[in-house]
Amino acid sequence: MAPSSKADKKAAVDAAAWMFNVVTSVGIIIVNKALMATYGFSFATTLTGLHFATTTLMTVILRWLGYIQASHLPLPELLKFVLFANFSIVGMNVSLMWNSVGFYQIAKLSMIPVSCLLEVVLDKIRYSRDTKLSIAVVLLGVGVCTVTDVSVNTKGFIAAIIAVWSTSLQQYYVHFLQRKYSLSSFNLLGHTAPAQAASLLLIGPFLDYWLTRTRVDQYDYNLPSTIFIILSCSIAVGTNLSQFICIGRFTAVSFQVLGHMKTILVLVMGFFFFGKEGLNMQVVLGMVIAVIGMIWYGNASSKPGGKERRSHSLPTTRQQKHGGGGGISDSTEHGGKV
């Protein structure tokens, strides 16, 4: 295949992966907002456990059909990933409860510099000046859009720190495990989703009761709310898969930076569906700044020297190769540029 044709194909697949993630992420936000606000289903951790249980069912079916080949992930690596991922989910839920919306948004924005730090320290990544500046512009734009009231308390601050670092480590680990063990997104989900489903469904009802003072088994499960729960779980399969695909093809930092496009889209769709009372010059200005920063980041990070690994190669563990063309793969080539 000619280099230009190969590059065009990779660009098309990259764009499709991002679009897949954006559509499923925005979709699940809208469905969950309706489920919680309209039908009063406020059991976020238990719902996330149901999401991973549905994802597990999908991976089991695909493996049974032969679309996912056998792979290996050492138990210590799996346990570390599940620990980071579950602390991320619980930390975010607790942080949202204990902090103001403004400080919660600031905490979410801080995941980008934390992810950058992890890549610099652990992967020896070097960022160009333009790449750093573009990230700062994205943070500024999203901050202008979303940060309003900011109040801090000790326990909320601790919860935010746990949420930020565990989420950043979880997203870094997705990229790390796929590279080290040559795992596709489907393979990695096949290993991690069952463990996350079991652990979250075990602790979820207790955590949700602590947060809401309401028991999940006493919720009024009527037909509309049950349909929305099933819809949320179905969309979550795509959200979980697309996250692994995007982080596997790119890095956690790129996923975070370009992922803020979802924040902009949610704001726009909120104005479109629920009225324009929140639409003001500050929000519009923030959207424009954020989009400019995202475009700049995409351009700066793709240039030679924009984002490179400095004389550091990650040892990989070869998986057993299987013949035939039935397996699902989303692997990419990993060179010095990331």
mmCIF file with all atom_site columns, N, CA and C in Angstrom, residues 291-330:
data_model
loop_
_atom_site.group_PDB
_atom_site.id
_atom_site.type_symbol
_atom_site.label_atom_id
_atom_site.label_alt_id
_atom_site.label_comp_id
_atom_site.label_asym_id
_atom_site.label_entity_id
_atom_site.label_seq_id
_atom_site.pdbx_PDB_ins_code
_atom_site.Cartn_x
_atom_site.Cartn_y
_atom_site.Cartn_z
_atom_site.occupancy
_atom_site.B_iso_or_equiv
_atom_site.pdbx_formal_charge
_atom_site.auth_seq_id
_atom_site.auth_comp_id
_atom_site.auth_asym_id
_atom_site.auth_atom_id
_atom_site.pdbx_PDB_model_num
ATOM 1   N N  . VAL A 1 291 ? -12.505 25.521  20.913 1.00 0.00 ? 291 VAL A N  1
ATOM 2   C CA . VAL A 1 291 ? -12.430 24.912  19.579 1.00 0.00 ? 291 VAL A CA 1
ATOM 3   C C  . VAL A 1 291 ? -11.139 25.329  18.876 1.00 0.00 ? 291 VAL A C  1
ATOM 4   N N  . ILE A 1 292 ? -10.757 26.608  18.999 1.00 0.00 ? 292 ILE A N  1
ATOM 5   C CA . ILE A 1 292 ? -9.488  27.069  18.419 1.00 0.00 ? 292 ILE A CA 1
ATOM 6   C C  . ILE A 1 292 ? -8.320  26.280  19.023 1.00 0.00 ? 292 ILE A C  1
ATOM 7   N N  . GLY A 1 293 ? -8.358  26.095  20.345 1.00 0.00 ? 293 GLY A N  1
ATOM 8   C CA . GLY A 1 293 ? -7.300  25.330  21.006 1.00 0.00 ? 293 GLY A CA 1
ATOM 9   C C  . GLY A 1 293 ? -7.233  23.888  20.541 1.00 0.00 ? 293 GLY A C  1
ATOM 10  N N  . MET A 1 294 ? -8.392  23.248  20.338 1.00 0.00 ? 294 MET A N  1
ATOM 11  C CA . MET A 1 294 ? -8.420  21.861  19.870 1.00 0.00 ? 294 MET A CA 1
ATOM 12  C C  . MET A 1 294 ? -7.835  21.737  18.460 1.00 0.00 ? 294 MET A C  1
ATOM 13  N N  . ILE A 1 295 ? -8.210  22.669  17.591 1.00 0.00 ? 295 ILE A N  1
ATOM 14  C CA . ILE A 1 295 ? -7.663  22.657  16.226 1.00 0.00 ? 295 ILE A CA 1
ATOM 15  C C  . ILE A 1 295 ? -6.154  22.870  16.264 1.00 0.00 ? 295 ILE A C  1
ATOM 16  N N  . TRP A 1 296 ? -5.725  23.815  17.091 1.00 0.00 ? 296 TRP A N  1
ATOM 17  C CA . TRP A 1 296 ? -4.294  24.100  17.231 1.00 0.00 ? 296 TRP A CA 1
ATOM 18  C C  . TRP A 1 296 ? -3.562  22.879  17.776 1.00 0.00 ? 296 TRP A C  1
ATOM 19  N N  . TYR A 1 297 ? -4.144  22.214  18.778 1.00 0.00 ? 297 TYR A N  1
ATOM 20  C CA . TYR A 1 297 ? -3.514  21.024  19.353 1.00 0.00 ? 297 TYR A CA 1
ATOM 21  C C  . TYR A 1 297 ? -3.356  19.922  18.305 1.00 0.00 ? 297 TYR A C  1
ATOM 22  N N  . GLY A 1 298 ? -4.429  19.675  17.549 1.00 0.00 ? 298 GLY A N  1
ATOM 23  C CA . GLY A 1 298 ? -4.358  18.642  16.522 1.00 0.00 ? 298 GLY A CA 1
ATOM 24  C C  . GLY A 1 298 ? -3.262  18.919  15.513 1.00 0.00 ? 298 GLY A C  1
ATOM 25  N N  . ASN A 1 299 ? -3.112  20.193  15.130 1.00 0.00 ? 299 ASN A N  1
ATOM 26  C CA . ASN A 1 299 ? -2.085  20.572  14.168 1.00 0.00 ? 299 ASN A CA 1
ATOM 27  C C  . ASN A 1 299 ? -0.692  20.517  14.788 1.00 0.00 ? 299 ASN A C  1
ATOM 28  N N  . ALA A 1 300 ? -0.552  21.061  16.009 1.00 0.00 ? 300 ALA A N  1
ATOM 29  C CA . ALA A 1 300 ? 0.763   21.138  16.649 1.00 0.00 ? 300 ALA A CA 1
ATOM 30  C C  . ALA A 1 300 ? 1.298   19.760  17.025 1.00 0.00 ? 300 ALA A C  1
ATOM 31  N N  . SER A 1 301 ? 0.441   18.899  17.555 1.00 0.00 ? 301 SER A N  1
ATOM 32  C CA . SER A 1 301 ? 0.904   17.586  18.010 1.00 0.00 ? 301 SER A CA 1
ATOM 33  C C  . SER A 1 301 ? 1.217   16.644  16.857 1.00 0.00 ? 301 SER A C  1
ATOM 34  N N  . SER A 1 302 ? 0.668   16.939  15.674 1.00 0.00 ? 302 SER A N  1
ATOM 35  C CA . SER A 1 302 ? 0.930   16.066  14.520 1.00 0.00 ? 302 SER A CA 1
ATOM 36  C C  . SER A 1 302 ? 2.188   16.466  13.762 1.00 0.00 ? 302 SER A C  1
ATOM 37  N N  . LYS A 1 303 ? 2.742   17.634  14.046 1.00 0.00 ? 303 LYS A N  1
ATOM 38  C CA . LYS A 1 303 ? 3.963   18.075  13.370 1.00 0.00 ? 303 LYS A CA 1
ATOM 39  C C  . LYS A 1 303 ? 5.169   17.353  13.945 1.00 0.00 ? 303 LYS A C  1
ATOM 40  N N  . PRO A 1 304 ? 6.243   17.212  13.146 1.00 0.00 ? 304 PRO A N  1
ATOM 41  C CA . PRO A 1 304 ? 7.479   16.617  13.673 1.00 0.00 ? 304 PRO A CA 1
ATOM 42  C C  . PRO A 1 304 ? 7.969   17.392  14.887 1.00 0.00 ? 304 PRO A C  1
ATOM 43  N N  . GLY A 1 305 ? 8.213   16.674  15.974 1.00 0.00 ? 305 GLY A N  1
ATOM 44  C CA . GLY A 1 305 ? 8.673   17.318  17.198 1.00 0.00 ? 305 GLY A CA 1
ATOM 45  C C  . GLY A 1 305 ? 7.562   17.841  18.070 1.00 0.00 ? 305 GLY A C  1
ATOM 46  N N  . GLY A 1 306 ? 6.313   17.760  17.602 1.00 0.00 ? 306 GLY A N  1
ATOM 47  C CA . GLY A 1 306 ? 5.197   18.272  18.392 1.00 0.00 ? 306 GLY A CA 1
ATOM 48  C C  . GLY A 1 306 ? 4.967   17.469  19.652 1.00 0.00 ? 306 GLY A C  1
ATOM 49  N N  . LYS A 1 307 ? 5.159   16.154  19.528 1.00 0.00 ? 307 LYS A N  1
ATOM 50  C CA . LYS A 1 307 ? 4.963   15.260  20.664 1.00 0.00 ? 307 LYS A CA 1
ATOM 51  C C  . LYS A 1 307 ? 5.711   13.982  20.363 1.00 0.00 ? 307 LYS A C  1
ATOM 52  N N  . GLU A 1 308 ? 6.879   13.810  20.972 1.00 0.00 ? 308 GLU A N  1
ATOM 53  C CA . GLU A 1 308 ? 7.734   12.679  20.634 1.00 0.00 ? 308 GLU A CA 1
ATOM 54  C C  . GLU A 1 308 ? 8.213   11.960  21.883 1.00 0.00 ? 308 GLU A C  1
ATOM 55  N N  . ARG A 1 309 ? 8.468   10.659  21.681 1.00 0.00 ? 309 ARG A N  1
ATOM 56  C CA . ARG A 1 309 ? 9.045   9.860   22.754 1.00 0.00 ? 309 ARG A CA 1
ATOM 57  C C  . ARG A 1 309 ? 10.557  9.916   22.642 1.00 0.00 ? 309 ARG A C  1
ATOM 58  N N  . ARG A 1 310 ? 11.225  10.237  23.747 1.00 0.00 ? 310 ARG A N  1
ATOM 59  C CA . ARG A 1 310 ? 12.665  10.427  23.736 1.00 0.00 ? 310 ARG A CA 1
ATOM 60  C C  . ARG A 1 310 ? 13.411  9.134   24.028 1.00 0.00 ? 310 ARG A C  1
ATOM 61  N N  . SER A 1 311 ? 13.903  8.466   23.008 1.00 0.00 ? 311 SER A N  1
ATOM 62  C CA . SER A 1 311 ? 14.772  7.303   23.137 1.00 0.00 ? 311 SER A CA 1
ATOM 63  C C  . SER A 1 311 ? 14.292  6.332   24.203 1.00 0.00 ? 311 SER A C  1
ATOM 64  N N  . HIS A 1 312 ? 13.039  6.027   24.122 1.00 0.00 ? 312 HIS A N  1
ATOM 65  C CA . HIS A 1 312 ? 12.454  5.124   25.127 1.00 0.00 ? 312 HIS A CA 1
ATOM 66  C C  . HIS A 1 312 ? 11.482  4.204   24.423 1.00 0.00 ? 312 HIS A C  1
ATOM 67  N N  . SER A 1 313 ? 11.685  2.920   24.559 1.00 0.00 ? 313 SER A N  1
ATOM 68  C CA . SER A 1 313 ? 10.769  1.964   23.943 1.00 0.00 ? 313 SER A CA 1
ATOM 69  C C  . SER A 1 313 ? 10.177  1.081   25.018 1.00 0.00 ? 313 SER A C  1
ATOM 70  N N  . LEU A 1 314 ? 8.916   0.849   24.904 1.00 0.00 ? 314 LEU A N  1
ATOM 71  C CA . LEU A 1 314 ? 8.211   0.032   25.892 1.00 0.00 ? 314 LEU A CA 1
ATOM 72  C C  . LEU A 1 314 ? 8.317   -1.426  25.501 1.00 0.00 ? 314 LEU A C  1
ATOM 73  N N  . PRO A 1 315 ? 8.806   -2.310  26.390 1.00 0.00 ? 315 PRO A N  1
ATOM 74  C CA . PRO A 1 315 ? 8.855   -3.735  26.052 1.00 0.00 ? 315 PRO A CA 1
ATOM 75  C C  . PRO A 1 315 ? 7.461   -4.271  25.842 1.00 0.00 ? 315 PRO A C  1
ATOM 76  N N  . THR A 1 316 ? 7.302   -5.063  24.813 1.00 0.00 ? 316 THR A N  1
ATOM 77  C CA . THR A 1 316 ? 5.990   -5.621  24.517 1.00 0.00 ? 316 THR A CA 1
ATOM 78  C C  . THR A 1 316 ? 6.004   -7.115  24.724 1.00 0.00 ? 316 THR A C  1
ATOM 79  N N  . THR A 1 317 ? 4.864   -7.643  25.074 1.00 0.00 ? 317 THR A N  1
ATOM 80  C CA . THR A 1 317 ? 4.696   -9.077  25.243 1.00 0.00 ? 317 THR A CA 1
ATOM 81  C C  . THR A 1 317 ? 3.891   -9.584  24.066 1.00 0.00 ? 317 THR A C  1
ATOM 82  N N  . ARG A 1 318 ? 4.478   -10.411 23.258 1.00 0.00 ? 318 ARG A N  1
ATOM 83  C CA . ARG A 1 318 ? 3.793   -10.898 22.065 1.00 0.00 ? 318 ARG A CA 1
ATOM 84  C C  . ARG A 1 318 ? 2.661   -11.821 22.442 1.00 0.00 ? 318 ARG A C  1
ATOM 85  N N  . GLN A 1 319 ? 1.498   -11.582 21.848 1.00 0.00 ? 319 GLN A N  1
ATOM 86  C CA . GLN A 1 319 ? 0.399   -12.525 21.983 1.00 0.00 ? 319 GLN A CA 1
ATOM 87  C C  . GLN A 1 319 ? 0.550   -13.588 20.903 1.00 0.00 ? 319 GLN A C  1
ATOM 88  N N  . GLN A 1 320 ? 0.019   -14.750 21.180 1.00 0.00 ? 320 GLN A N  1
ATOM 89  C CA . GLN A 1 320 ? 0.052   -15.823 20.199 1.00 0.00 ? 320 GLN A CA 1
ATOM 90  C C  . GLN A 1 320 ? -0.734  -15.411 18.965 1.00 0.00 ? 320 GLN A C  1
ATOM 91  N N  . LYS A 1 321 ? -0.141  -15.554 17.799 1.00 0.00 ? 321 LYS A N  1
ATOM 92  C CA . LYS A 1 321 ? -0.807  -15.158 16.565 1.00 0.00 ? 321 LYS A CA 1
ATOM 93  C C  . LYS A 1 321 ? -1.774  -16.240 16.134 1.00 0.00 ? 321 LYS A C  1
ATOM 94  N N  . HIS A 1 322 ? -2.926  -15.819 15.673 1.00 0.00 ? 322 HIS A N  1
ATOM 95  C CA . HIS A 1 322 ? -3.963  -16.741 15.225 1.00 0.00 ? 322 HIS A CA 1
ATOM 96  C C  . HIS A 1 322 ? -4.183  -16.525 13.751 1.00 0.00 ? 322 HIS A C  1
ATOM 97  N N  . GLY A 1 323 ? -4.370  -17.580 13.028 1.00 0.00 ? 323 GLY A N  1
ATOM 98  C CA . GLY A 1 323 ? -4.622  -17.465 11.609 1.00 0.00 ? 323 GLY A CA 1
ATOM 99  C C  . GLY A 1 323 ? -6.038  -17.064 11.326 1.00 0.00 ? 323 GLY A C  1
ATOM 100 N N  . GLY A 1 324 ? -6.306  -16.753 10.041 1.00 0.00 ? 324 GLY A N  1
ATOM 101 C CA . GLY A 1 324 ? -7.665  -16.394 9.653  1.00 0.00 ? 324 GLY A CA 1
ATOM 102 C C  . GLY A 1 324 ? -7.919  -14.928 9.791  1.00 0.00 ? 324 GLY A C  1
ATOM 103 N N  . GLY A 1 325 ? -9.004  -14.464 9.203  1.00 0.00 ? 325 GLY A N  1
ATOM 104 C CA . GLY A 1 325 ? -9.326  -13.034 9.210  1.00 0.00 ? 325 GLY A CA 1
ATOM 105 C C  . GLY A 1 325 ? -10.531 -12.715 10.039 1.00 0.00 ? 325 GLY A C  1
ATOM 106 N N  . GLY A 1 326 ? -10.927 -13.618 10.979 1.00 0.00 ? 326 GLY A N  1
ATOM 107 C CA . GLY A 1 326 ? -12.152 -13.388 11.723 1.00 0.00 ? 326 GLY A CA 1
ATOM 108 C C  . GLY A 1 326 ? -12.002 -12.477 12.919 1.00 0.00 ? 326 GLY A C  1
ATOM 109 N N  . GLY A 1 327 ? -10.759 -12.234 13.397 1.00 0.00 ? 327 GLY A N  1
ATOM 110 C CA . GLY A 1 327 ? -10.584 -11.453 14.610 1.00 0.00 ? 327 GLY A CA 1
ATOM 111 C C  . GLY A 1 327 ? -10.800 -9.981  14.381 1.00 0.00 ? 327 GLY A C  1
ATOM 112 N N  . ILE A 1 328 ? -11.257 -9.327  15.440 1.00 0.00 ? 328 ILE A N  1
ATOM 113 C CA . ILE A 1 328 ? -11.438 -7.888  15.402 1.00 0.00 ? 328 ILE A CA 1
ATOM 114 C C  . ILE A 1 328 ? -10.164 -7.243  15.907 1.00 0.00 ? 328 ILE A C  1
ATOM 115 N N  . SER A 1 329 ? -9.646  -6.267  15.191 1.00 0.00 ? 329 SER A N  1
ATOM 116 C CA . SER A 1 329 ? -8.417  -5.601  15.595 1.00 0.00 ? 329 SER A CA 1
ATOM 117 C C  . SER A 1 329 ? -8.518  -4.126  15.340 1.00 0.00 ? 329 SER A C  1
ATOM 118 N N  . ASP A 1 330 ? -7.970  -3.342  16.267 1.00 0.00 ? 330 ASP A N  1
ATOM 119 C CA . ASP A 1 330 ? -7.888  -1.920  16.036 1.00 0.00 ? 330 ASP A CA 1
ATOM 120 C C  . ASP A 1 330 ? -6.476  -1.434  16.329 1.00 0.00 ? 330 ASP A C  1
#
